[in-house]
CSV table of C-alpha atoms in Angstrom, one decimal:
chain,number,residue,atom,x,y,z
W,1,MET,CA,-2.8,23.0,17.6
W,2,THR,CA,-6.1,21.9,18.0
W,3,ALA,CA,-8.8,19.7,16.8
W,4,SER,CA,-13.0,20.6,16.8
W,5,GLY,CA,-14.1,19.3,19.9
W,6,GLU,CA,-11.4,17.9,21.0
W,7,GLY,CA,-8.8,19.6,23.8
W,8,GLY,CA,-6.4,18.3,21.1
W,9,ARG,CA,-4.1,15.6,21.9
W,10,SER,CA,-5.6,12.6,22.6
W,11,ARG,CA,-5.0,9.4,23.3
W,12,LYS,CA,-8.3,7.2,22.4
W,13,LEU,CA,-8.2,9.9,19.0
W,14,THR,CA,-4.5,7.2,19.2
W,15,TRP,CA,-5.6,4.3,19.7
W,16,LEU,CA,-8.8,4.3,17.0
W,17,VAL,CA,-6.1,5.4,14.1
W,18,PHE,CA,-4.5,1.7,14.5
W,19,LEU,CA,-7.3,0.6,15.1
W,20,VAL,CA,-8.2,1.5,11.7
W,21,PHE,CA,-4.7,1.4,10.3
W,22,PHE,CA,-5.3,-2.5,11.4
W,23,LEU,CA,-7.4,-3.4,9.6
W,24,ILE,CA,-7.0,-1.6,6.2
W,25,SER,CA,-4.0,-3.5,6.6
W,26,ILE,CA,-4.9,-6.5,6.5
W,27,LEU,CA,-7.9,-6.3,3.4
W,28,THR,CA,-4.3,-4.3,2.0
W,29,ASN,CA,-2.0,-7.0,2.2
W,30,ILE,CA,-4.1,-10.6,1.6
W,31,MET,CA,-3.3,-9.7,-2.3
W,32,GLY,CA,0.0,-11.0,-1.8
W,33,PRO,CA,-0.6,-15.1,-0.8
W,34,LEU,CA,-3.7,-14.3,-3.0
W,35,ILE,CA,-1.5,-13.7,-6.6
W,36,PRO,CA,-1.7,-17.8,-6.5
W,37,GLU,CA,-4.8,-18.3,-6.0
W,38,ILE,CA,-6.6,-15.7,-8.3
W,39,ILE,CA,-3.9,-17.5,-11.7
W,40,ARG,CA,-5.4,-21.2,-10.9
W,41,GLY,CA,-7.9,-20.6,-9.9
W,42,PHE,CA,-9.2,-17.8,-12.1
W,43,ARG,CA,-7.2,-19.4,-15.0
W,44,VAL,CA,-5.2,-15.1,-16.0
W,45,SER,CA,-2.1,-14.4,-17.0
W,46,LEU,CA,1.1,-12.6,-14.4
W,47,ALA,CA,-0.6,-10.2,-16.4
W,48,ALA,CA,-4.1,-9.7,-15.4
W,49,ALA,CA,-3.8,-10.3,-11.8
W,50,GLY,CA,-1.4,-7.4,-11.1
W,51,LEU,CA,-4.1,-5.3,-12.5
W,52,LEU,CA,-5.7,-6.5,-8.6
W,53,PRO,CA,-3.6,-4.3,-6.7
W,54,PHE,CA,-3.7,-1.8,-9.5
W,55,VAL,CA,-7.6,-0.4,-9.7
W,56,PHE,CA,-6.9,-1.5,-5.5
W,57,PHE,CA,-4.1,1.6,-5.6
W,58,LEU,CA,-5.9,3.5,-8.6
W,59,ALA,CA,-8.9,4.4,-5.7
W,60,TYR,CA,-6.1,6.2,-4.0
W,61,GLY,CA,-5.2,8.5,-7.5
W,62,LEU,CA,-9.3,8.9,-7.7
W,63,VAL,CA,-10.6,9.4,-4.3
W,64,SER,CA,-8.1,10.8,-1.6
W,65,ILE,CA,-8.2,14.8,-3.0
W,66,PRO,CA,-11.9,14.5,-3.2
W,67,ALA,CA,-11.7,12.9,0.1
W,68,GLY,CA,-10.1,15.7,1.6
W,69,ILE,CA,-12.8,18.3,0.2
W,70,VAL,CA,-15.7,15.8,1.7
W,71,MET,CA,-14.0,16.1,4.8
W,72,GLU,CA,-14.0,19.8,5.0
W,73,ARG,CA,-17.9,20.0,3.6
W,74,THR,CA,-18.5,17.7,6.3
W,75,SER,CA,-17.3,16.1,9.2
W,76,VAL,CA,-14.2,14.2,9.7
W,77,LYS,CA,-17.3,11.5,11.0
W,78,THR,CA,-19.5,11.4,8.1
W,79,VAL,CA,-15.7,10.0,6.1
W,80,VAL,CA,-14.4,7.4,8.4
W,81,ILE,CA,-18.3,6.1,8.2
W,82,GLY,CA,-18.6,6.2,5.0
W,83,ALA,CA,-14.9,4.6,3.8
W,84,LEU,CA,-16.1,1.6,6.8
W,85,VAL,CA,-19.2,0.7,5.4
W,86,LEU,CA,-17.3,1.0,2.1
W,87,GLU,CA,-14.8,-1.9,3.6
W,88,VAL,CA,-17.4,-3.7,4.8
W,89,ALA,CA,-18.8,-3.2,1.3
W,90,GLY,CA,-15.8,-4.3,-0.7
W,91,ALA,CA,-15.2,-7.5,1.9
W,92,LEU,CA,-18.1,-8.7,1.0
W,93,LEU,CA,-18.7,-8.5,-2.7
W,94,LEU,CA,-16.7,-11.3,-3.9
W,95,PRO,CA,-17.6,-14.0,-2.1
W,96,LEU,CA,-21.1,-13.4,-3.3
W,97,ARG,CA,-19.8,-13.9,-6.6
W,98,PRO,CA,-16.1,-15.1,-7.1
W,99,THR,CA,-15.3,-14.5,-10.6
W,100,TYR,CA,-11.8,-12.3,-12.2
W,101,ALA,CA,-14.0,-9.6,-12.8
W,102,THR,CA,-15.8,-9.3,-8.9
W,103,ALA,CA,-12.5,-9.9,-7.9
W,104,LEU,CA,-11.3,-6.3,-9.8
W,105,ALA,CA,-14.3,-4.4,-8.3
W,106,SER,CA,-14.5,-5.4,-4.9
W,107,PHE,CA,-10.9,-4.2,-5.0
W,108,LEU,CA,-11.6,-0.8,-6.3
W,109,VAL,CA,-14.0,-0.4,-3.9
W,110,VAL,CA,-12.0,-1.9,-1.0
W,111,GLY,CA,-8.7,0.8,-2.2
W,112,THR,CA,-11.5,3.2,-2.3
W,113,GLY,CA,-12.1,3.5,1.2
W,114,ALA,CA,-8.6,2.5,2.4
W,115,ALA,CA,-7.9,6.5,0.3
W,116,ALA,CA,-10.8,7.8,2.5
W,117,LEU,CA,-9.6,6.9,5.6
W,118,GLN,CA,-5.8,7.3,4.8
W,119,VAL,CA,-7.1,11.0,5.0
W,120,VAL,CA,-8.4,11.6,7.8
W,121,ILE,CA,-6.3,9.0,9.5
W,122,ASN,CA,-2.8,10.9,9.2
W,123,PRO,CA,-3.3,14.2,10.1
W,124,LEU,CA,-5.2,12.7,13.5
W,125,LEU,CA,-2.8,11.0,13.7
W,126,ARG,CA,0.0,13.8,13.7
W,127,ILE,CA,-2.2,16.3,15.8
W,128,ALA,CA,-3.6,12.8,18.5
W,129,GLY,CA,0.3,12.7,19.0
W,130,GLY,CA,1.8,16.2,18.6
W,131,GLU,CA,3.9,16.6,15.8
W,132,GLU,CA,7.1,16.2,16.9
W,133,HIS,CA,6.5,13.1,18.2
W,134,TYR,CA,4.6,12.5,14.7
W,135,ALA,CA,8.0,10.2,13.6
W,136,PHE,CA,7.5,7.9,16.4
W,137,ASN,CA,3.7,7.4,16.5
W,138,SER,CA,3.9,7.3,12.3
W,139,ALA,CA,6.5,4.1,13.5
W,140,LEU,CA,4.4,2.5,16.3
W,141,ALA,CA,1.6,2.9,12.8
W,142,GLN,CA,3.8,1.2,10.8
W,143,PHE,CA,3.3,-1.3,13.7
W,144,THR,CA,0.8,-2.3,13.6
W,145,PHE,CA,-0.2,-2.4,10.0
W,146,GLY,CA,2.5,-5.0,9.7
W,147,THR,CA,1.4,-6.8,12.2
W,148,GLY,CA,-2.0,-7.2,10.4
W,149,SER,CA,-0.2,-7.7,7.5
W,150,PHE,CA,1.1,-10.6,8.7
W,151,LEU,CA,-1.6,-12.5,10.8
W,152,GLY,CA,-3.8,-11.4,7.7
W,153,PRO,CA,-1.5,-14.3,5.8
W,154,LEU,CA,-1.4,-16.9,8.2
W,155,LEU,CA,-4.6,-16.7,8.8
W,156,TYR,CA,-5.3,-17.6,5.1
W,157,SER,CA,-2.9,-20.2,4.8
W,158,TYR,CA,-5.4,-21.6,8.4
W,159,LEU,CA,-8.5,-21.1,5.7
W,160,VAL,CA,-7.5,-22.6,2.8
W,161,LEU,CA,-6.0,-25.8,4.7
W,162,ARG,CA,-9.3,-26.7,7.2
W,163,VAL,CA,-11.6,-24.7,4.8
W,164,GLY,CA,-10.6,-27.1,1.8
W,165,GLN,CA,-11.6,-29.8,3.7
W,166,GLU,CA,-14.5,-32.0,3.7
W,167,SER,CA,-15.6,-32.3,7.0
W,168,GLY,CA,-14.2,-32.5,10.7
W,169,GLY,CA,-13.4,-28.2,11.7
W,170,SER,CA,-15.2,-25.7,14.5
W,171,PHE,CA,-18.7,-23.6,15.2
W,172,TRP,CA,-17.3,-21.5,12.7
W,173,LEU,CA,-15.4,-23.5,10.0
W,174,ASP,CA,-18.5,-25.2,9.1
W,175,PRO,CA,-20.0,-22.5,8.3
W,176,LEU,CA,-17.8,-21.2,6.7
W,177,ARG,CA,-17.1,-24.4,4.2
W,178,ALA,CA,-20.8,-23.9,3.1
W,179,LEU,CA,-20.5,-20.2,2.2
W,180,THR,CA,-17.5,-20.4,0.2
W,181,PRO,CA,-17.2,-22.6,-3.2
W,182,ALA,CA,-15.1,-25.8,-4.0
W,183,GLY,CA,-11.9,-25.2,-5.5
W,184,LEU,CA,-11.4,-21.5,-3.6
W,185,PRO,CA,-10.9,-22.0,-0.6
W,186,TRP,CA,-9.7,-19.4,0.1
W,187,ILE,CA,-12.5,-17.4,-0.2
W,188,ALA,CA,-13.1,-17.3,2.3
W,189,ILE,CA,-11.0,-15.2,4.3
W,190,PHE,CA,-14.0,-12.6,2.9
W,191,TRP,CA,-16.2,-13.9,5.2
W,192,VAL,CA,-13.6,-13.5,7.9
W,193,MET,CA,-12.8,-9.4,6.7
W,194,ALA,CA,-15.8,-8.4,6.2
W,195,PRO,CA,-17.3,-8.7,9.6
W,196,ALA,CA,-14.1,-7.4,11.6
W,197,GLY,CA,-14.7,-4.7,9.3
W,198,LEU,CA,-17.9,-4.4,11.0
W,199,VAL,CA,-16.6,-4.5,14.1
W,200,VAL,CA,-14.1,-1.8,13.6
W,201,LEU,CA,-17.2,0.6,12.3
W,202,ALA,CA,-19.3,-0.4,15.3
W,203,VAL,CA,-16.2,1.4,17.7
W,204,THR,CA,-15.7,3.9,15.9
W,205,ALA,CA,-19.1,5.1,15.8
W,206,ALA,CA,-19.3,4.8,19.7
W,207,VAL,CA,-16.2,7.1,19.9
W,208,ARG,CA,-16.7,10.9,19.3
W,209,LEU,CA,-14.1,12.2,16.8
W,210,PRO,CA,-13.1,16.2,16.5
W,211,ARG,CA,-16.2,17.7,13.7
W,212,ARG,CA,-13.2,19.2,11.6
W,213,ILE,CA,-10.0,19.8,11.3
W,214,HIS,CA,-9.5,23.4,11.2
W,215,GLY,CA,-5.4,25.9,11.6
W,216,GLU,CA,-2.4,23.5,10.0
W,217,GLU,CA,-3.8,19.8,9.8
W,218,GLY,CA,-7.6,20.8,7.8
W,219,ALA,CA,-7.5,18.9,4.4
W,220,GLY,CA,-9.3,22.4,2.9
W,221,ALA,CA,-10.4,23.5,-0.2
W,222,TRP,CA,-9.4,22.9,-3.7
W,223,ALA,CA,-7.6,26.2,-4.2
W,224,ASN,CA,-5.2,25.6,-1.5
W,225,TYR,CA,-4.5,22.2,-2.8
W,226,ARG,CA,-4.5,24.2,-6.1
W,227,ARG,CA,-1.4,26.4,-4.2
W,228,LEU,CA,0.1,23.7,-3.0
W,229,LEU,CA,0.7,21.0,-6.1
W,230,GLY,CA,3.4,24.7,-7.5
W,231,LEU,CA,5.7,23.7,-4.9
W,232,PRO,CA,8.4,22.4,-5.5
W,233,LEU,CA,9.1,20.8,-2.6
W,234,VAL,CA,5.6,18.7,-2.9
W,235,TRP,CA,5.8,17.8,-6.2
W,236,LEU,CA,9.0,15.8,-4.5
W,237,TYR,CA,7.2,14.3,-2.6
W,238,PHE,CA,4.8,13.2,-3.8
W,239,ALA,CA,7.6,11.4,-6.8
W,240,THR,CA,8.8,9.8,-2.8
W,241,MET,CA,5.2,8.5,-1.4
W,242,PHE,CA,4.2,7.2,-5.5
W,243,LEU,CA,7.3,5.6,-6.0
W,244,TYR,CA,7.7,4.2,-2.8
W,245,VAL,CA,4.0,2.1,-2.2
W,246,GLY,CA,5.3,1.2,-5.7
W,247,LEU,CA,8.7,-0.7,-4.1
W,248,GLU,CA,6.6,-2.5,-0.9
W,249,GLN,CA,3.7,-2.8,-3.1
W,250,GLY,CA,5.9,-4.9,-5.6
W,251,LEU,CA,7.7,-7.0,-3.4
W,252,ALA,CA,4.7,-7.9,-1.3
W,253,ASN,CA,2.2,-8.8,-4.7
W,254,TRP,CA,5.4,-10.9,-6.2
W,255,ILE,CA,6.9,-12.0,-3.4
W,256,SER,CA,4.9,-15.7,-2.8
W,257,GLN,CA,4.0,-16.3,-7.2
W,258,PHE,CA,8.7,-15.2,-7.1
W,259,LEU,CA,9.1,-18.4,-4.2
W,260,PHE,CA,6.5,-20.6,-6.5
W,261,THR,CA,8.0,-19.9,-10.4
W,262,TYR,CA,11.9,-20.4,-9.1
W,263,HIS,CA,11.4,-22.8,-6.4
W,264,ARG,CA,9.0,-24.4,-6.2
W,265,PHE,CA,7.5,-23.5,-3.2
W,266,ASP,CA,4.0,-23.9,-2.2
W,267,PRO,CA,1.9,-20.5,-2.3
W,268,ARG,CA,-0.5,-22.1,-0.1
W,269,THR,CA,2.2,-23.4,3.1
W,270,THR,CA,6.0,-21.6,2.2
W,271,GLY,CA,4.7,-18.6,0.6
W,272,ALA,CA,2.2,-17.7,2.7
W,273,LEU,CA,4.8,-18.6,4.5
W,274,ALA,CA,6.5,-16.0,3.5
W,275,VAL,CA,5.2,-12.9,2.7
W,276,SER,CA,3.5,-12.8,6.3
W,277,TRP,CA,6.7,-13.0,7.5
W,278,PHE,CA,7.3,-9.9,5.1
W,279,TRP,CA,5.0,-7.9,7.2
W,280,GLY,CA,5.8,-9.7,10.4
W,281,SER,CA,9.9,-8.0,9.6
W,282,LEU,CA,7.8,-5.0,8.4
W,283,THR,CA,6.8,-5.6,12.1
W,284,LEU,CA,8.9,-5.8,13.9
W,285,GLY,CA,11.6,-3.4,12.5
W,286,CYS,CA,9.0,-1.2,13.6
W,287,LEU,CA,9.4,-0.9,16.2
W,288,ALA,CA,13.8,-1.7,16.3
W,289,GLY,CA,13.0,1.7,13.9
W,290,GLY,CA,11.2,3.6,16.9
W,291,ALA,CA,14.1,3.1,18.8
W,292,LEU,CA,16.6,4.2,16.4
W,293,LEU,CA,14.8,7.4,15.4
W,294,LYS,CA,14.5,8.5,19.6
W,295,LEU,CA,18.3,8.2,19.0
W,296,PHE,CA,19.7,9.6,15.5
W,297,ASP,CA,18.0,12.3,12.7
W,298,SER,CA,15.8,10.3,10.6
W,299,ARG,CA,17.0,10.5,7.3
W,300,ALA,CA,20.9,8.8,8.7
W,301,VAL,CA,18.2,6.3,9.6
W,302,LEU,CA,16.6,6.4,6.7
W,303,ILE,CA,19.9,5.9,3.7
W,304,GLY,CA,21.2,2.9,6.3
W,305,THR,CA,17.6,1.0,5.8
W,306,THR,CA,17.7,1.5,2.7
W,307,LEU,CA,21.8,0.5,1.9
W,308,GLY,CA,20.0,-2.5,4.1
W,309,ALA,CA,16.7,-3.0,1.9
W,310,THR,CA,18.5,-2.9,-1.5
W,311,ALA,CA,21.3,-5.5,-0.7
W,312,ALA,CA,18.4,-7.8,1.3
W,313,PHE,CA,16.5,-6.6,-2.1
W,314,THR,CA,19.3,-8.1,-4.4
W,315,ALA,CA,19.9,-11.5,-2.2
W,316,ALA,CA,16.4,-12.8,-2.4
W,317,ILE,CA,16.0,-12.5,-7.0
W,318,ALA,CA,19.2,-13.5,-7.4
W,319,GLY,CA,20.1,-16.8,-4.3
W,320,PRO,CA,19.4,-20.3,-4.1
W,321,ALA,CA,16.0,-20.4,-2.3
W,322,SER,CA,17.3,-21.0,1.0
W,323,VAL,CA,18.6,-17.3,0.8
W,324,SER,CA,15.8,-16.0,-0.9
W,325,LEU,CA,13.0,-18.3,1.1
W,326,VAL,CA,15.4,-15.6,4.2
W,327,ALA,CA,16.7,-11.8,2.0
W,328,PHE,CA,12.5,-11.1,0.8
W,329,PRO,CA,10.9,-11.0,4.6
W,330,VAL,CA,14.4,-9.6,5.8
W,331,SER,CA,13.7,-7.0,3.3
W,332,GLY,CA,10.4,-6.0,5.1
W,333,LEU,CA,12.7,-5.3,8.0
W,334,PHE,CA,14.7,-2.1,6.5
W,335,LEU,CA,11.5,-1.3,4.1
W,336,SER,CA,9.7,-0.9,7.9
W,337,VAL,CA,10.5,2.9,8.9
W,338,MET,CA,10.9,4.0,5.6
W,339,TRP,CA,7.2,5.3,5.6
W,340,PRO,CA,7.0,6.7,8.9
W,341,ILE,CA,10.3,9.4,7.9
W,342,MET,CA,9.4,9.2,4.5
W,343,ILE,CA,5.8,11.6,5.6
W,344,SER,CA,7.2,12.8,9.0
W,345,LEU,CA,9.7,14.6,6.7
W,346,GLY,CA,8.1,15.8,4.1
W,347,LEU,CA,4.3,16.9,6.4
W,348,ASN,CA,7.3,18.8,8.7
W,349,SER,CA,8.6,20.4,5.7
W,350,LEU,CA,5.4,23.0,5.7
W,351,ASP,CA,4.6,25.0,8.2
W,352,HIS,CA,1.0,24.9,7.2
W,353,SER,CA,-2.0,23.2,5.1
W,354,HIS,CA,-0.6,19.5,6.7
W,355,GLY,CA,-4.2,18.3,5.8
W,356,VAL,CA,-3.9,19.4,2.0
W,357,PHE,CA,-0.5,18.5,2.1
W,358,ALA,CA,-1.6,14.9,3.5
W,359,GLY,CA,-4.4,14.1,1.1
W,360,ILE,CA,-0.9,14.6,-1.6
W,361,LEU,CA,0.6,12.2,0.0
W,362,CYS,CA,-2.5,8.9,-0.8
W,363,THR,CA,-3.2,10.1,-3.7
W,364,ALA,CA,0.9,9.6,-4.1
W,365,ILE,CA,-0.3,5.6,-2.7
W,366,VAL,CA,-1.6,5.1,-6.4
W,367,GLY,CA,1.5,4.4,-6.8
W,368,GLY,CA,0.9,1.1,-5.7
W,369,ALA,CA,-1.5,1.1,-8.5
W,370,ALA,CA,1.2,0.9,-11.2
W,371,PHE,CA,3.7,-1.5,-10.4
W,372,PRO,CA,2.3,-5.1,-9.5
W,373,PRO,CA,0.8,-4.6,-13.0
W,374,VAL,CA,4.3,-3.3,-14.9
W,375,ILE,CA,5.9,-6.6,-12.9
W,376,GLY,CA,3.3,-8.3,-13.9
W,377,HIS,CA,3.9,-7.5,-17.6
W,378,LEU,CA,7.6,-7.6,-17.8
W,379,GLY,CA,7.6,-10.7,-15.8
W,380,ASP,CA,5.2,-12.9,-19.1
W,381,LEU,CA,7.8,-11.6,-21.3
W,382,LEU,CA,11.2,-11.6,-20.0
W,383,GLY,CA,10.4,-13.2,-16.7
W,384,LEU,CA,9.4,-12.7,-13.0
W,385,ARG,CA,13.3,-11.9,-12.2
W,386,ALA,CA,13.5,-9.6,-14.4
W,387,GLY,CA,10.3,-7.9,-13.9
W,388,MET,CA,11.2,-7.5,-10.8
W,389,LEU,CA,14.7,-6.0,-11.5
W,390,VAL,CA,12.2,-2.3,-11.1
W,391,LEU,CA,11.8,-2.2,-7.4
W,392,TYR,CA,15.2,-0.6,-8.2
W,393,LEU,CA,14.4,2.7,-9.9
W,394,SER,CA,13.1,3.2,-6.5
W,395,LEU,CA,15.6,2.0,-3.6
W,396,GLY,CA,17.9,4.6,-5.9
W,397,TRP,CA,14.8,7.1,-5.1
W,398,VAL,CA,14.1,6.4,-1.4
W,399,LEU,CA,18.1,7.0,-0.8
W,400,SER,CA,18.1,10.1,-2.5
W,401,VAL,CA,16.1,11.0,0.7
W,402,GLY,CA,18.1,11.0,2.8
W,403,PHE,CA,20.7,13.6,1.6
W,404,TRP,CA,18.0,16.1,0.1
W,405,ALA,CA,15.4,15.7,2.5
W,406,LYS,CA,15.2,19.2,5.6
W,407,PRO,CA,12.4,19.4,7.4
W,408,LEU,CA,11.9,22.4,9.9
W,409,ILE,CA,11.1,20.0,12.6
W,410,ARG,CA,13.2,17.7,13.0
W,411,ASN,CA,12.8,13.9,15.1
W,412,ALA,CA,12.1,14.3,18.3
W,413,THR,CA,15.6,12.7,20.2
W,414,LEU,CA,17.2,11.9,23.5
W,415,ARG,CA,20.1,13.5,22.9
W,416,GLY,CA,18.4,16.5,21.4
W,417,ARG,CA,16.2,16.5,24.4
W,418,GLU,CA,19.3,16.0,27.4
W,419,GLU,CA,20.5,19.4,25.2
W,420,ALA,CA,17.2,21.2,25.5
W,421,ASP,CA,18.0,21.0,29.0
W,422,ALA,CA,21.4,21.6,29.7
């Protein structure tokens, strides 16, 4: 398999994919620490705050398949550059006009760019690193994603504490303080993310990308999507990704508010740090998960990590303050390899149309739109702890995947290599 204009596998393309994952991660997962700020700053309910991740992930349902078709009719680089422009524009909307309505528009635009990027970078990663190493490389991409998600809340906490001060700071904090509305110091994070997006845009513009992704990896036309949507297997993996992303975002977006509601931890310090360590644990878990995927079948790893995640989540919502504070980040440790394992199981379960399938799986990321507002609405009615119980549905489904998945290509392990050499 080769990419047009490239010789197939390319380390440069792999690193570019990792860089894009890093940017997407910060913009996506900064919402968790911001939800308590938005509730307090804009005086909205839990359900209204839950609409922010809803509009972000709704974009995946609306944009992913059309983005694949646009990529096929134009070029890979056109879609990537256009998506990065949307990321920068979305990051600028909220600081330019800080209102709740603008926040919704901002996250919708950012989500649109992120959805288009995901459609491109998943097939690119598969051809750049090789399909037999896709589970491993996808775990490394998740590591990069987790690193950005870990650093984002720390940057938020730093900025909200420093920019909120009346004076003092540095050559870059003083301009941020002048640009940020009084009483809303968290807006400063967007003044940082917009220039960061411009840097990634400049790097991408300087890198040679394949004009098309042909053959098995190509996004294809609408007829190809219709053909794949007629396969029950495709719907099984669509449901899998839908429920997994709902689980991840349902956790990440409500950790800080949960710790404040039930244990009175400050969202700007302890709450933000807990979210940061949720993603930090997810990052460290990717390293451990990558090692496990070199030793064991990915389905066995998925079953073990899902059981661990279930235990950690139960301790987080039912345990005392000290246990909850630790158990939420630990749950990220177990979630870390679920996404790369499941998407690799899905793509490696078909011997054709991987770009089309990737577009469908990216559409399933709309699950991140469903769970946070459902949890928020139930939280308003029954309490946040009761609302978060819906996440057991996702955990149960993910566990089942380890039993029914039957990939055509299994992940490469050291044991398998030794047997092949023998």
